[in-house]
Amino acid sequence: MAKSATLGTLHLLVQWGTDNMAKNPNKSAIQESATILIIDDDSGTCQTLNHILMEKGYLPTSVSNGKDAIKAVQDGFVNL
């Protein structure tokens, strides 16, 4: 995936999360710090997305393949 498309998708996800938090101002700090799973085999893309998400207050984690992504989701490790 092109970096501009990846960053565009990330922007939409971050905006969606921000909008939903604004609608629910009584959420605790733990609920507001969503863990977001990044799936990409390019380490540079993962690092960039990790940095952007951390600046926005999220807790990003990344995996490099679909098998690890499925395991992370099944283990309940991520929110988005």
Short mmCIF file of N, CA, C and O in Angstrom, two decimals:
data_model
loop_
_atom_site.label_atom_id
_atom_site.label_comp_id
_atom_site.label_asym_id
_atom_site.label_seq_id
_atom_site.Cartn_x
_atom_site.Cartn_y
_atom_site.Cartn_z
N MET A 1 0.84 -1.17 0.00
CA MET A 1 0.00 0.00 0.00
C MET A 1 0.89 1.23 0.00
O MET A 1 1.88 1.30 0.71
N ALA A 2 0.52 2.22 -0.79
CA ALA A 2 1.30 3.46 -0.85
C ALA A 2 1.22 4.19 0.48
O ALA A 2 0.20 4.14 1.17
N LYS A 3 2.33 4.86 0.85
CA LYS A 3 2.36 5.56 2.14
C LYS A 3 1.26 6.60 2.25
O LYS A 3 0.67 6.76 3.30
N SER A 4 0.96 7.32 1.17
CA SER A 4 -0.09 8.34 1.24
C SER A 4 -1.45 7.70 1.51
O SER A 4 -2.25 8.23 2.26
N ALA A 5 -1.71 6.55 0.91
CA ALA A 5 -2.97 5.85 1.17
C ALA A 5 -3.01 5.33 2.60
O ALA A 5 -4.05 5.40 3.26
N THR A 6 -1.89 4.82 3.09
CA THR A 6 -1.82 4.33 4.47
C THR A 6 -2.07 5.47 5.44
O THR A 6 -2.84 5.33 6.38
N LEU A 7 -1.42 6.61 5.23
CA LEU A 7 -1.60 7.74 6.13
C LEU A 7 -3.01 8.30 6.04
O LEU A 7 -3.57 8.76 7.03
N GLY A 8 -3.62 8.25 4.86
CA GLY A 8 -5.01 8.69 4.71
C GLY A 8 -5.95 7.80 5.51
O GLY A 8 -6.86 8.28 6.19
N THR A 9 -5.74 6.50 5.45
CA THR A 9 -6.54 5.57 6.23
C THR A 9 -6.33 5.79 7.71
O THR A 9 -7.28 5.81 8.50
N LEU A 10 -5.08 6.00 8.12
CA LEU A 10 -4.78 6.27 9.51
C LEU A 10 -5.50 7.53 9.99
O LEU A 10 -6.08 7.54 11.06
N HIS A 11 -5.48 8.58 9.17
CA HIS A 11 -6.16 9.82 9.54
C HIS A 11 -7.64 9.56 9.79
O HIS A 11 -8.21 10.06 10.76
N LEU A 12 -8.27 8.79 8.92
CA LEU A 12 -9.69 8.49 9.11
C LEU A 12 -9.94 7.72 10.40
O LEU A 12 -10.89 7.99 11.12
N LEU A 13 -9.09 6.75 10.71
CA LEU A 13 -9.25 5.97 11.93
C LEU A 13 -9.06 6.83 13.17
O LEU A 13 -9.82 6.74 14.14
N VAL A 14 -8.04 7.68 13.16
CA VAL A 14 -7.78 8.55 14.30
C VAL A 14 -8.93 9.53 14.47
O VAL A 14 -9.39 9.78 15.57
N GLN A 15 -9.44 10.09 13.36
CA GLN A 15 -10.56 11.03 13.44
C GLN A 15 -11.80 10.32 13.98
O GLN A 15 -12.51 10.85 14.81
N TRP A 16 -12.05 9.10 13.54
CA TRP A 16 -13.20 8.33 14.04
C TRP A 16 -13.08 8.12 15.54
O TRP A 16 -14.03 8.34 16.28
N GLY A 17 -11.89 7.75 16.00
CA GLY A 17 -11.69 7.53 17.42
C GLY A 17 -11.85 8.81 18.22
O GLY A 17 -12.47 8.83 19.29
N THR A 18 -11.33 9.92 17.70
CA THR A 18 -11.44 11.21 18.38
C THR A 18 -12.89 11.65 18.46
O THR A 18 -13.36 12.12 19.49
N ASP A 19 -13.62 11.49 17.38
CA ASP A 19 -15.04 11.86 17.36
C ASP A 19 -15.83 11.04 18.36
O ASP A 19 -16.69 11.55 19.08
N ASN A 20 -15.55 9.74 18.43
CA ASN A 20 -16.29 8.88 19.37
C ASN A 20 -15.95 9.20 20.81
O ASN A 20 -16.82 9.13 21.68
N MET A 21 -14.71 9.58 21.09
CA MET A 21 -14.34 9.96 22.45
C MET A 21 -15.03 11.27 22.85
O MET A 21 -15.45 11.43 23.98
N ALA A 22 -15.15 12.18 21.89
CA ALA A 22 -15.80 13.46 22.17
C ALA A 22 -17.28 13.25 22.49
O ALA A 22 -17.86 13.98 23.30
N LYS A 23 -17.89 12.25 21.89
CA LYS A 23 -19.31 11.96 22.14
C LYS A 23 -19.52 11.32 23.51
O LYS A 23 -20.60 11.33 24.04
N ASN A 24 -18.46 10.74 24.08
CA ASN A 24 -18.54 10.04 25.37
C ASN A 24 -17.51 10.62 26.33
O ASN A 24 -16.52 9.96 26.66
N PRO A 25 -17.71 11.84 26.83
CA PRO A 25 -16.69 12.49 27.66
C PRO A 25 -16.46 11.85 29.02
O PRO A 25 -15.49 12.15 29.69
N ASN A 26 -17.31 10.93 29.45
CA ASN A 26 -17.17 10.30 30.76
C ASN A 26 -16.28 9.07 30.75
O ASN A 26 -16.13 8.40 31.76
N LYS A 27 -15.67 8.75 29.62
CA LYS A 27 -14.79 7.58 29.54
C LYS A 27 -13.55 7.81 30.38
O LYS A 27 -13.04 8.91 30.49
N SER A 28 -13.03 6.74 30.94
CA SER A 28 -11.80 6.84 31.72
C SER A 28 -10.60 6.96 30.80
O SER A 28 -10.69 6.72 29.60
N ALA A 29 -9.45 7.33 31.36
CA ALA A 29 -8.23 7.47 30.57
C ALA A 29 -7.84 6.14 29.93
O ALA A 29 -7.32 6.11 28.82
N ILE A 30 -8.10 5.05 30.62
CA ILE A 30 -7.76 3.73 30.06
C ILE A 30 -8.59 3.45 28.82
O ILE A 30 -8.10 2.99 27.81
N GLN A 31 -9.88 3.78 28.87
CA GLN A 31 -10.74 3.55 27.72
C GLN A 31 -10.35 4.44 26.56
O GLN A 31 -10.49 4.07 25.41
N GLU A 32 -9.85 5.64 26.84
CA GLU A 32 -9.48 6.56 25.78
C GLU A 32 -8.16 6.17 25.11
O GLU A 32 -7.90 6.59 24.00
N SER A 33 -7.33 5.40 25.77
CA SER A 33 -6.05 4.99 25.20
C SER A 33 -6.22 3.65 24.51
O SER A 33 -5.78 2.62 25.01
N ALA A 34 -6.86 3.68 23.36
CA ALA A 34 -7.13 2.46 22.62
C ALA A 34 -5.85 1.86 22.05
O ALA A 34 -4.96 2.58 21.62
N THR A 35 -5.77 0.54 22.08
CA THR A 35 -4.67 -0.16 21.45
C THR A 35 -5.05 -0.42 20.00
O THR A 35 -6.07 -1.04 19.72
N ILE A 36 -4.23 0.10 19.10
CA ILE A 36 -4.50 -0.02 17.67
C ILE A 36 -3.45 -0.92 17.04
O ILE A 36 -2.26 -0.71 17.22
N LEU A 37 -3.93 -1.91 16.30
CA LEU A 37 -3.04 -2.87 15.65
C LEU A 37 -2.67 -2.38 14.26
O LEU A 37 -3.55 -2.05 13.46
N ILE A 38 -1.39 -2.33 13.99
CA ILE A 38 -0.87 -1.97 12.67
C ILE A 38 -0.34 -3.24 12.03
O ILE A 38 0.46 -3.95 12.63
N ILE A 39 -0.80 -3.52 10.81
CA ILE A 39 -0.37 -4.72 10.10
C ILE A 39 0.28 -4.28 8.80
O ILE A 39 -0.39 -3.77 7.90
N ASP A 40 1.58 -4.46 8.72
CA ASP A 40 2.30 -4.09 7.50
C ASP A 40 3.65 -4.80 7.52
O ASP A 40 4.30 -4.87 8.56
N ASP A 41 4.07 -5.30 6.38
CA ASP A 41 5.36 -5.98 6.32
C ASP A 41 6.53 -5.02 6.13
O ASP A 41 7.68 -5.43 6.15
N ASP A 42 6.24 -3.73 5.97
CA ASP A 42 7.30 -2.72 5.83
C ASP A 42 7.55 -2.08 7.19
O ASP A 42 6.68 -1.40 7.75
N SER A 43 8.74 -2.28 7.74
CA SER A 43 9.04 -1.78 9.08
C SER A 43 9.02 -0.26 9.16
O SER A 43 8.64 0.31 10.18
N GLY A 44 9.39 0.41 8.08
CA GLY A 44 9.35 1.87 8.06
C GLY A 44 7.94 2.41 8.20
O GLY A 44 7.69 3.38 8.92
N THR A 45 7.00 1.77 7.51
CA THR A 45 5.60 2.17 7.62
C THR A 45 5.10 1.95 9.03
O THR A 45 4.42 2.81 9.61
N CYS A 46 5.44 0.81 9.61
CA CYS A 46 5.03 0.52 11.00
C CYS A 46 5.59 1.56 11.96
O CYS A 46 4.87 2.05 12.85
N GLN A 47 6.85 1.92 11.80
CA GLN A 47 7.46 2.92 12.69
C GLN A 47 6.78 4.27 12.55
O GLN A 47 6.51 4.94 13.55
N THR A 48 6.49 4.67 11.32
CA THR A 48 5.82 5.95 11.09
C THR A 48 4.43 5.96 11.72
O THR A 48 4.06 6.91 12.42
N LEU A 49 3.67 4.92 11.47
CA LEU A 49 2.32 4.85 12.04
C LEU A 49 2.35 4.77 13.56
O LEU A 49 1.53 5.40 14.24
N ASN A 50 3.30 4.02 14.11
CA ASN A 50 3.46 3.95 15.57
C ASN A 50 3.69 5.34 16.15
O ASN A 50 3.07 5.73 17.13
N HIS A 51 4.58 6.08 15.52
CA HIS A 51 4.92 7.42 16.00
C HIS A 51 3.70 8.35 15.96
O HIS A 51 3.40 9.05 16.94
N ILE A 52 2.99 8.35 14.85
CA ILE A 52 1.81 9.21 14.70
C ILE A 52 0.75 8.85 15.73
O ILE A 52 0.17 9.73 16.38
N LEU A 53 0.48 7.57 15.90
CA LEU A 53 -0.56 7.15 16.84
C LEU A 53 -0.17 7.46 18.28
O LEU A 53 -1.02 7.87 19.08
N MET A 54 1.09 7.28 18.62
CA MET A 54 1.53 7.60 19.98
C MET A 54 1.37 9.09 20.26
O MET A 54 0.96 9.47 21.36
N GLU A 55 1.67 9.93 19.28
CA GLU A 55 1.48 11.37 19.45
C GLU A 55 0.02 11.74 19.70
O GLU A 55 -0.27 12.72 20.36
N LYS A 56 -0.89 10.93 19.15
CA LYS A 56 -2.33 11.17 19.32
C LYS A 56 -2.87 10.55 20.61
O LYS A 56 -4.05 10.65 20.89
N GLY A 57 -2.01 9.86 21.37
CA GLY A 57 -2.42 9.29 22.64
C GLY A 57 -2.88 7.85 22.59
O GLY A 57 -3.42 7.32 23.56
N TYR A 58 -2.68 7.20 21.45
CA TYR A 58 -3.06 5.79 21.33
C TYR A 58 -1.89 4.89 21.71
O TYR A 58 -0.77 5.34 21.83
N LEU A 59 -2.18 3.63 21.88
CA LEU A 59 -1.17 2.62 22.21
C LEU A 59 -1.03 1.68 21.01
O LEU A 59 -1.68 0.63 20.97
N PRO A 60 -0.20 2.04 20.04
CA PRO A 60 -0.08 1.19 18.85
C PRO A 60 0.79 -0.03 19.09
O PRO A 60 1.69 -0.02 19.93
N THR A 61 0.47 -1.07 18.38
CA THR A 61 1.31 -2.26 18.33
C THR A 61 1.31 -2.72 16.89
O THR A 61 0.34 -2.50 16.16
N SER A 62 2.40 -3.31 16.44
CA SER A 62 2.46 -3.70 15.04
C SER A 62 2.89 -5.15 14.87
O SER A 62 3.62 -5.69 15.70
N VAL A 63 2.40 -5.72 13.80
CA VAL A 63 2.78 -7.07 13.40
C VAL A 63 3.07 -7.02 11.90
O VAL A 63 2.60 -6.13 11.20
N SER A 64 3.82 -8.00 11.44
CA SER A 64 4.25 -7.96 10.03
C SER A 64 3.51 -8.94 9.13
O SER A 64 3.81 -9.00 7.94
N ASN A 65 2.55 -9.68 9.68
CA ASN A 65 1.85 -10.63 8.82
C ASN A 65 0.45 -10.93 9.36
O ASN A 65 0.12 -10.63 10.51
N GLY A 66 -0.36 -11.52 8.50
CA GLY A 66 -1.74 -11.81 8.85
C GLY A 66 -1.90 -12.82 9.98
O GLY A 66 -2.81 -12.69 10.80
N LYS A 67 -1.02 -13.81 10.04
CA LYS A 67 -1.11 -14.83 11.09
C LYS A 67 -0.96 -14.18 12.47
O LYS A 67 -1.75 -14.46 13.38
N ASP A 68 0.02 -13.30 12.62
CA ASP A 68 0.21 -12.62 13.91
C ASP A 68 -0.93 -11.65 14.20
O ASP A 68 -1.31 -11.47 15.36
N ALA A 69 -1.50 -11.05 13.16
CA ALA A 69 -2.64 -10.14 13.35
C ALA A 69 -3.85 -10.89 13.87
O ALA A 69 -4.53 -10.44 14.80
N ILE A 70 -4.13 -12.03 13.28
CA ILE A 70 -5.27 -12.85 13.73
C ILE A 70 -5.08 -13.26 15.18
O ILE A 70 -6.01 -13.18 15.99
N LYS A 71 -3.87 -13.66 15.54
CA LYS A 71 -3.60 -14.06 16.93
C LYS A 71 -3.81 -12.89 17.88
O LYS A 71 -4.42 -13.05 18.94
N ALA A 72 -3.33 -11.71 17.53
CA ALA A 72 -3.49 -10.53 18.39
C ALA A 72 -4.96 -10.20 18.59
O ALA A 72 -5.39 -9.89 19.71
N VAL A 73 -5.76 -10.30 17.54
CA VAL A 73 -7.19 -10.02 17.65
C VAL A 73 -7.89 -11.10 18.47
O VAL A 73 -8.70 -10.79 19.35
N GLN A 74 -7.57 -12.35 18.22
CA GLN A 74 -8.19 -13.45 18.97
C GLN A 74 -7.84 -13.40 20.45
O GLN A 74 -8.66 -13.74 21.30
N ASP A 75 -6.63 -12.96 20.76
CA ASP A 75 -6.20 -12.86 22.16
C ASP A 75 -6.80 -11.64 22.87
O ASP A 75 -6.58 -11.45 24.06
N GLY A 76 -7.53 -10.82 22.11
CA GLY A 76 -8.15 -9.64 22.69
C GLY A 76 -7.14 -8.56 23.04
O GLY A 76 -7.38 -7.72 23.89
N PHE A 77 -6.03 -8.55 22.34
CA PHE A 77 -4.94 -7.65 22.63
C PHE A 77 -5.16 -6.24 22.09
O PHE A 77 -4.54 -5.31 22.54
N VAL A 78 -6.05 -6.08 21.12
CA VAL A 78 -6.23 -4.79 20.46
C VAL A 78 -7.70 -4.34 20.50
O VAL A 78 -8.60 -5.16 20.64
N ASN A 79 -7.88 -3.02 20.41
CA ASN A 79 -9.22 -2.44 20.34
C ASN A 79 -9.64 -2.16 18.91
O ASN A 79 -10.82 -2.18 18.58
N LEU A 80 -8.65 -1.83 18.05
CA LEU A 80 -8.97 -1.47 16.67
C LEU A 80 -7.87 -1.94 15.75
O LEU A 80 -6.71 -1.86 16.06
#
